[in-house]
Short mmCIF file of C-alpha atoms and ligand atoms in Angstrom, two decimals:
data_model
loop_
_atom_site.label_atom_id
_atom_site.label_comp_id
_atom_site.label_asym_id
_atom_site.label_seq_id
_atom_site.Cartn_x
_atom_site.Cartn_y
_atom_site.Cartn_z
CA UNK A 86 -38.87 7.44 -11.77
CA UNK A 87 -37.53 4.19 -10.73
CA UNK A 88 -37.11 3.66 -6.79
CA UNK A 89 -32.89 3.34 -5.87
CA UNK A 90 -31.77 -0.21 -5.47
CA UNK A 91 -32.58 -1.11 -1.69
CA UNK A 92 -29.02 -1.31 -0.72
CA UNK A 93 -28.16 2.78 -1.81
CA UNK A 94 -30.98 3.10 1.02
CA UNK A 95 -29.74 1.43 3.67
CA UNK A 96 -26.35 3.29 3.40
CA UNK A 97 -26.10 4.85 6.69
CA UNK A 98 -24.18 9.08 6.77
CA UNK A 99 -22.99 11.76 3.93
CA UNK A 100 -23.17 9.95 0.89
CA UNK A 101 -21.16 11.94 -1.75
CA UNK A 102 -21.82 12.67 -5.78
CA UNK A 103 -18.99 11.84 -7.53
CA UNK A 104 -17.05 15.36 -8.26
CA UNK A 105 -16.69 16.63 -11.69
CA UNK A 106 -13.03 15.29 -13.14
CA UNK A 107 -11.25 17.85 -13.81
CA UNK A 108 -12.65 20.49 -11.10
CA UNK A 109 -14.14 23.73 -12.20
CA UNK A 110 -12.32 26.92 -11.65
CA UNK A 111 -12.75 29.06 -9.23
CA UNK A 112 -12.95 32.80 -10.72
CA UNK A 113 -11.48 35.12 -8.11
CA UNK A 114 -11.59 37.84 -11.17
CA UNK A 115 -15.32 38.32 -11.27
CA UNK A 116 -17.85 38.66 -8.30
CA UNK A 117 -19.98 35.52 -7.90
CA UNK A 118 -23.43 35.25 -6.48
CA UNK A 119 -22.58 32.42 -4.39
CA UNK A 120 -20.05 34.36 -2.49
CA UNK A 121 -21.63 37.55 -2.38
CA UNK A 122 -24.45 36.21 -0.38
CA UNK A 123 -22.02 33.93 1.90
CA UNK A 124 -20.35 37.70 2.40
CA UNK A 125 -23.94 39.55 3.37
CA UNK A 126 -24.53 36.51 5.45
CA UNK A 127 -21.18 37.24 7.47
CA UNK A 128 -19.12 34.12 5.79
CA UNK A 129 -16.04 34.02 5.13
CA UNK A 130 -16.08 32.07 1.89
CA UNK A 131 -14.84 35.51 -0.24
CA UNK A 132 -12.42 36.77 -2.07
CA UNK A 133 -11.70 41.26 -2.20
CA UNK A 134 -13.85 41.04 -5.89
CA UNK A 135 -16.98 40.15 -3.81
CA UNK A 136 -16.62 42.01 -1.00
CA UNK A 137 -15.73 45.23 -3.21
CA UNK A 138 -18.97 44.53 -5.06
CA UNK A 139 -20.74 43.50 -1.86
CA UNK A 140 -19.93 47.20 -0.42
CA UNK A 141 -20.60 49.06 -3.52
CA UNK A 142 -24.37 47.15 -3.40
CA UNK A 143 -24.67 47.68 0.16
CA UNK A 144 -23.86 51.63 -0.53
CA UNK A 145 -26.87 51.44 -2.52
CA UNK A 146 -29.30 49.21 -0.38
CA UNK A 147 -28.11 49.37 3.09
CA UNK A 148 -30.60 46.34 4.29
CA UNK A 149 -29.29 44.29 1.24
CA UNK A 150 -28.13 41.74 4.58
CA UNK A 151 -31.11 41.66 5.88
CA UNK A 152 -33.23 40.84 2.76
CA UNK A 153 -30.08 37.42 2.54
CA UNK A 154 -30.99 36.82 6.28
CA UNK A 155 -34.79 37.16 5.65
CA UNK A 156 -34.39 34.50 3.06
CA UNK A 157 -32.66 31.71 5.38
CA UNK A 158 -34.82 32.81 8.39
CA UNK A 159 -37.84 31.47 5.42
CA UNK A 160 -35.63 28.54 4.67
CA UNK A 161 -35.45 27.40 8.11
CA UNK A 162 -39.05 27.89 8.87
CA UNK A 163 -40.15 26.13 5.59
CA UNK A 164 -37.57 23.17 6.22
CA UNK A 165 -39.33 23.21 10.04
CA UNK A 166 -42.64 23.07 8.53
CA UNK A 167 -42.51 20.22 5.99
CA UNK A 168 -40.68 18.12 8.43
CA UNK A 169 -43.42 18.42 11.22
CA UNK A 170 -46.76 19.27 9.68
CA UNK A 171 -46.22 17.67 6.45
CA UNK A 172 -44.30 14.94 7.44
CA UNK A 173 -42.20 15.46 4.78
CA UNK A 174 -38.32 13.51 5.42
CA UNK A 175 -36.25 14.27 1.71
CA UNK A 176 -35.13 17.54 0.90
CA UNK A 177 -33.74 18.74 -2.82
CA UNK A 178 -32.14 21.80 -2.59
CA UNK A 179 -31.53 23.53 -5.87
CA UNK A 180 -28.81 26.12 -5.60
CA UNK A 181 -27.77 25.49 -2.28
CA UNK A 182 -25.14 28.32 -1.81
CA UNK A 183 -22.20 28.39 0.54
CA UNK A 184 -22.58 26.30 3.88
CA UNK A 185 -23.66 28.70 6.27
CA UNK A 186 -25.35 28.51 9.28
CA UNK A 187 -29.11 26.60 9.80
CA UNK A 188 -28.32 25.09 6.42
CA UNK A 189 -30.94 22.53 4.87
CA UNK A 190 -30.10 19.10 6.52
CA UNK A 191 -29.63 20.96 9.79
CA UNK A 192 -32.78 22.35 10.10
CA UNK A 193 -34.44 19.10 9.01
CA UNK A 194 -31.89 16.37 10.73
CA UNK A 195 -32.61 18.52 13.93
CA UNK A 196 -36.17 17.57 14.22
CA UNK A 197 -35.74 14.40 11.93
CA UNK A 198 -32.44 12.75 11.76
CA UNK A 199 -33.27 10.34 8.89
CA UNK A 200 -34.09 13.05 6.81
CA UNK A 201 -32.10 12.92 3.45
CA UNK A 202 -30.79 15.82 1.71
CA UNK A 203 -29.73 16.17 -1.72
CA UNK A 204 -27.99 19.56 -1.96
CA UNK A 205 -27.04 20.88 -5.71
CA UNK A 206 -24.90 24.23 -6.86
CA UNK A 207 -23.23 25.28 -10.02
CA UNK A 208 -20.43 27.27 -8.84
CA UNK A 209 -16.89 26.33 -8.21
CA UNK A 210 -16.29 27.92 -5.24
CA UNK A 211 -19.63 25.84 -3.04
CA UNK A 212 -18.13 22.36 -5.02
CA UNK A 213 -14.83 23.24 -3.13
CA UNK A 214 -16.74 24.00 0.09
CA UNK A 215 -19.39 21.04 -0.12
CA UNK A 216 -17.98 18.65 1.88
CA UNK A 217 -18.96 21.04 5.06
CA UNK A 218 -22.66 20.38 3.66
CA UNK A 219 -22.29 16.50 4.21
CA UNK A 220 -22.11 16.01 7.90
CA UNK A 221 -25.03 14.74 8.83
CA UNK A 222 -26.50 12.08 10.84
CA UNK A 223 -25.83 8.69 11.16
CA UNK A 224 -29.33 8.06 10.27
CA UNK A 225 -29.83 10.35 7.58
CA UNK A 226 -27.78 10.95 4.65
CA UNK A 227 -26.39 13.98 2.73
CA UNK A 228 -25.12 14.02 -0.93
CA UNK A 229 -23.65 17.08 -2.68
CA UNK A 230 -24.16 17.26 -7.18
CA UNK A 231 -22.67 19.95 -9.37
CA UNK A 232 -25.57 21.01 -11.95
CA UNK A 233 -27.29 23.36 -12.90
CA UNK A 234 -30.81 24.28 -12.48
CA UNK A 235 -31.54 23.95 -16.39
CA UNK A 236 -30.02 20.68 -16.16
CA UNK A 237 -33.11 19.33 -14.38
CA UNK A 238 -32.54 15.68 -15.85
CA UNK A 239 -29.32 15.56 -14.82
CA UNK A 240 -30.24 17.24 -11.58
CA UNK A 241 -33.12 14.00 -10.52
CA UNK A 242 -30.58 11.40 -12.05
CA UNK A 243 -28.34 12.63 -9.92
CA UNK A 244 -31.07 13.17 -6.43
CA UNK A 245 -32.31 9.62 -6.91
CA UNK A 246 -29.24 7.53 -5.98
CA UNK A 247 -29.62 9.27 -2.44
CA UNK A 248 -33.29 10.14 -2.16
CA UNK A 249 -36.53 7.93 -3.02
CA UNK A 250 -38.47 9.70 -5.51
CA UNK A 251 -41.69 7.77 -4.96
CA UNK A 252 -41.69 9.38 -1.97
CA UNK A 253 -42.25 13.14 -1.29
CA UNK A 254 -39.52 15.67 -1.11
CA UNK A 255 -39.50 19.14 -0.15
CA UNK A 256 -37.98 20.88 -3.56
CA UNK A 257 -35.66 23.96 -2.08
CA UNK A 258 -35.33 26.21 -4.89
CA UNK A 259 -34.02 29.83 -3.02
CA UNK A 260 -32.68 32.58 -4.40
CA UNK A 261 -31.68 30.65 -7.65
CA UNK A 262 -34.44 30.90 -10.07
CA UNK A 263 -33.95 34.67 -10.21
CA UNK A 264 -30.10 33.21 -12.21
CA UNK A 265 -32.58 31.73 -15.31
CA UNK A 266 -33.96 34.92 -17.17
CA UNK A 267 -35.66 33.07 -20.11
CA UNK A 268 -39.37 32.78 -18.16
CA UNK A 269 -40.03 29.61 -20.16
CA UNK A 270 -36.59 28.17 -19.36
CA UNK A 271 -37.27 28.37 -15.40
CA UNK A 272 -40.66 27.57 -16.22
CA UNK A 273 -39.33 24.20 -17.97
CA UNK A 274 -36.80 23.31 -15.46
CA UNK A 275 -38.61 24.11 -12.54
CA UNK A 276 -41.53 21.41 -14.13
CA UNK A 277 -39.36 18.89 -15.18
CA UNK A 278 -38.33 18.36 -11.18
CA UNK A 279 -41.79 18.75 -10.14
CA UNK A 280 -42.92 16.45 -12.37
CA UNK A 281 -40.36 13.82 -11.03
CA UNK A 282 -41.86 13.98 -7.32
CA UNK A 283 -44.35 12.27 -5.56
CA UNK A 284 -47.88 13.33 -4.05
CA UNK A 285 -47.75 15.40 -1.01
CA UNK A 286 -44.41 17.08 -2.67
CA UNK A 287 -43.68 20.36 -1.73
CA UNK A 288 -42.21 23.21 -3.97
CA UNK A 289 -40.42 26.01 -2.07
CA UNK A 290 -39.12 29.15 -3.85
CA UNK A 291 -37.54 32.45 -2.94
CA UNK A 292 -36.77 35.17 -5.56
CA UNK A 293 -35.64 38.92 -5.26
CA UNK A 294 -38.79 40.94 -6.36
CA UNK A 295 -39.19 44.83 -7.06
CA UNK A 296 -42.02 45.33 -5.95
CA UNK A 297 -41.74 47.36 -2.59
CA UNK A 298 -39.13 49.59 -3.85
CA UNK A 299 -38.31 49.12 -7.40
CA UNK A 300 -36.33 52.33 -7.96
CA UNK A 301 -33.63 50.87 -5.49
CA UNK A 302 -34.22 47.42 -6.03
CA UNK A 303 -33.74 48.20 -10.21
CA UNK A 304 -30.57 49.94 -8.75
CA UNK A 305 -29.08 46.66 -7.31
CA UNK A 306 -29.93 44.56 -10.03
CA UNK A 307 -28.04 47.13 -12.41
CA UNK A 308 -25.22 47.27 -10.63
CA UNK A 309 -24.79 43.45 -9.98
CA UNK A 310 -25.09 42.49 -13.57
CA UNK A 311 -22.53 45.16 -14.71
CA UNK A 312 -19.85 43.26 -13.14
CA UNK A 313 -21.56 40.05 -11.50
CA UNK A 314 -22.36 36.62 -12.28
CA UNK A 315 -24.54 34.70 -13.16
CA UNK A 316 -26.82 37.92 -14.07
CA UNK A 317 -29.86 38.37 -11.89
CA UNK A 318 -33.40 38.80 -13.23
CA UNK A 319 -36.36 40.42 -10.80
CA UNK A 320 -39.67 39.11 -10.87
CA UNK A 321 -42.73 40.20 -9.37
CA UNK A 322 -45.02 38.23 -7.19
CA UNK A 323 -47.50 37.08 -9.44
CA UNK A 324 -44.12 35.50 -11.54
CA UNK A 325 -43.13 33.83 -8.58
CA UNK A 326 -46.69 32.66 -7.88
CA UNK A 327 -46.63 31.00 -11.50
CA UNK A 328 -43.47 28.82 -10.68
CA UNK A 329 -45.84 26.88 -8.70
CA UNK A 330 -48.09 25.76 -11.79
CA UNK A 331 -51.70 25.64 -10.02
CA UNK A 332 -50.21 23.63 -7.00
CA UNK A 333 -51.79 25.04 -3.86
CA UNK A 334 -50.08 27.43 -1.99
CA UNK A 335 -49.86 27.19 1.63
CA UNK A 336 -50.90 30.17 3.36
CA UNK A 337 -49.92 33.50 3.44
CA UNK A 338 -49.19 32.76 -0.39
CA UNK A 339 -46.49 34.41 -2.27
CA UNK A 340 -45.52 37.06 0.61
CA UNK A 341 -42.29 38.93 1.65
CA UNK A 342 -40.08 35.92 3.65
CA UNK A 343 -39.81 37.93 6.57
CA UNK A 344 -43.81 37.81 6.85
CA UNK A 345 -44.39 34.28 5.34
CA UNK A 346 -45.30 32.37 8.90
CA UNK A 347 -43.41 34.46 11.06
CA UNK A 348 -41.99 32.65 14.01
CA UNK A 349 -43.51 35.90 16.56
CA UNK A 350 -46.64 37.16 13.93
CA UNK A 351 -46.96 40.88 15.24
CA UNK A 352 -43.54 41.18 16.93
CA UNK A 353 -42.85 44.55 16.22
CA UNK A 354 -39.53 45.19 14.24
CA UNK A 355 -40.28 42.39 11.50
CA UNK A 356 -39.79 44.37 8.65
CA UNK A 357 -40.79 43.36 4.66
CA UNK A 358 -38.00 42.82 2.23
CA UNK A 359 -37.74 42.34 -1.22
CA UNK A 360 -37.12 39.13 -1.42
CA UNK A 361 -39.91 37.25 -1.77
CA UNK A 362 -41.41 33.49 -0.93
CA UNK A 363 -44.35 31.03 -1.01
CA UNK A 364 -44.63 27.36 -0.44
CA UNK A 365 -46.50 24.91 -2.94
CA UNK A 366 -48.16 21.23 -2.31
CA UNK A 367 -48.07 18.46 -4.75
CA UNK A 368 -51.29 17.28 -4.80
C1 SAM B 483 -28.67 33.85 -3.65
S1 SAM B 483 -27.78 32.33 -3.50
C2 SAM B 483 -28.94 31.44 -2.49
C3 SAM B 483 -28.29 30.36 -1.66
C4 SAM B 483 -29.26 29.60 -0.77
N1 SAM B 483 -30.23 28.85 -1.56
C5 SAM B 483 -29.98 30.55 0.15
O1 SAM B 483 -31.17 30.79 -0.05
O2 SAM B 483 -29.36 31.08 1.06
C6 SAM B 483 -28.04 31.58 -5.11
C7 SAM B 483 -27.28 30.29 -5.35
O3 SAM B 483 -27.73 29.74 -6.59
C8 SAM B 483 -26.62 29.26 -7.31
N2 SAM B 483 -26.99 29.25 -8.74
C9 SAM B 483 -27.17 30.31 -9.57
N3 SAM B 483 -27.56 29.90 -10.78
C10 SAM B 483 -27.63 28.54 -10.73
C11 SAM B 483 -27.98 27.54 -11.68
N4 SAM B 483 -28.35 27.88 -12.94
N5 SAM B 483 -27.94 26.25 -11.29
C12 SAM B 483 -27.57 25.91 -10.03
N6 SAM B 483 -27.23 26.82 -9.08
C13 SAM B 483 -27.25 28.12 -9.43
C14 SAM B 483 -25.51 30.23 -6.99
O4 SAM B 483 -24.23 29.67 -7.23
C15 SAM B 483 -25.77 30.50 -5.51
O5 SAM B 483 -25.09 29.59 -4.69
#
């Protein structure tokens, strides 16, 4: 992939995507994933159809907000990690969600502020809320694209004209890849974009598993894709493990977020969930 034209570098702040002409609608009919999670995460980004269906869920799996906090407590120590042991300064993040707290160019901007950030949703509703993801620093830059994961091609066309892709980026993919049920279609997606990046890369995935309690967590899925969208498929961790293709993990592996590189390791109270994470290097 062709390096961007030195002068899209040296732009300085939030650099935006052109926005999709005319904008998509926003749904308020049908519970979307996007919202649901900004509602477990104690948003306000939600209409009464998610919060109904975020109740009825959390009737069923009372630590269902604590598996969505697990996941951005991972996010933030991932981001923390590539910026300061891997020295890693661009960030692609693949079905960004809702701005929330701690979100991607925070966390990095914090303890880098020329790190760039490419953030990239689907869904109407974070398009109308993106421009909260593009204030960051002077020095760095922020961009926000509406595409989908399966889209990868569009998705780097898209990255390059803020990040430099001879260059290594962290590749955020949480909580999304669990929206693409056709294995080979995640599988085809997820190495078109790594094959885009440069050495010392990094690939970081979350993805709701079954496997510490898959009566309940079978439960959740059920009920979400009754009524939900986009429909969510659970994978195990040795499906997860195989989004990274042979790259080497970073230890603990493939583990529950709350235990992968816990901030206090043995602090009692740190409880697994089933939402599980690993990250990857490009070699
Ligand atoms: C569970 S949320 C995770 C948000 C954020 N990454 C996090 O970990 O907190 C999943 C996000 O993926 C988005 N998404 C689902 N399917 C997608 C697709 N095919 N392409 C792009 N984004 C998608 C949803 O709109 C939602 O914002």
């Amino acid at each position: 992939m062709a390096a961007p034209d030195a002068a899209a570098h040296a732009r300085r702040g939030p650099v935006a995507d052109p926005p999709p002409d005319p904008a998509p609608r926003i749904d308020t009919t049908v519970p979307h994933n996007a919202r649901i999670w900004n509602y477990w995460l104690g948003g306000t980004d939600h209409h009464p159809v998610d919060r109904e269906m975020g109740e009825r869920i959390r009737a069923l799996f009372p630590e269902i907000a604590d598996n969505a906090r697990a996941d951005r407590d991972f996010l933030a120590r991932a981001v923390r990690h590539l910026v300061t042991a891997c020295g890693v300064r661009q960030f692609l993040d693949v079905g960004a969600g809702l701005p929330t707290r701690d979100n991607t160019h925070e966390v990095a901007q914090r303890l880098a502020p020329d790190a760039r950030v490419v953030y990239v949703d689907n869904d109407a509703s974070v398009l109308a809320h993106a421009r909260a993801l593009l204030t960051g620093t002077a020095e760095g830059a922020t961009a926000y694209l509406h595409a989908d994961l399966r889209d990868p091609d569009r998705i780097l066309a898209g990255a390059a004209r803020t990040l430099d892709l001879d260059r290594p980026v962290g590749l955020m993919l949480l909580g999304v890849t669990a929206f693409v049920d056709d294995d080979a279609e995640v599988h085809r997606a997820v190495d078109t974009l790594l094959g885009a990046l440069a050495p010392g890369s990094h690939l970081v995935v979350s993805h709701p598993t079954d496997a510490l309690d898959p009566v309940r967590a079978r439960e959740v899925r059920d009920a979400w894709n009754a009524r939900g969208t986009p429909k969510l498929t659970l994978r195990g961790p040795d499906r997860i493990a195989a989004l990274f293709r042979g790259n080497r993990l970073l230890d603990p592996g493939v583990v529950s977020c709350s235990l992968w590189r816990p901030d206090h390791p043995g602090a009692t109270g740190v409880r697994p969930v089933d939402e599980y994470g690993g990250v990857g290097r490009l070699p």
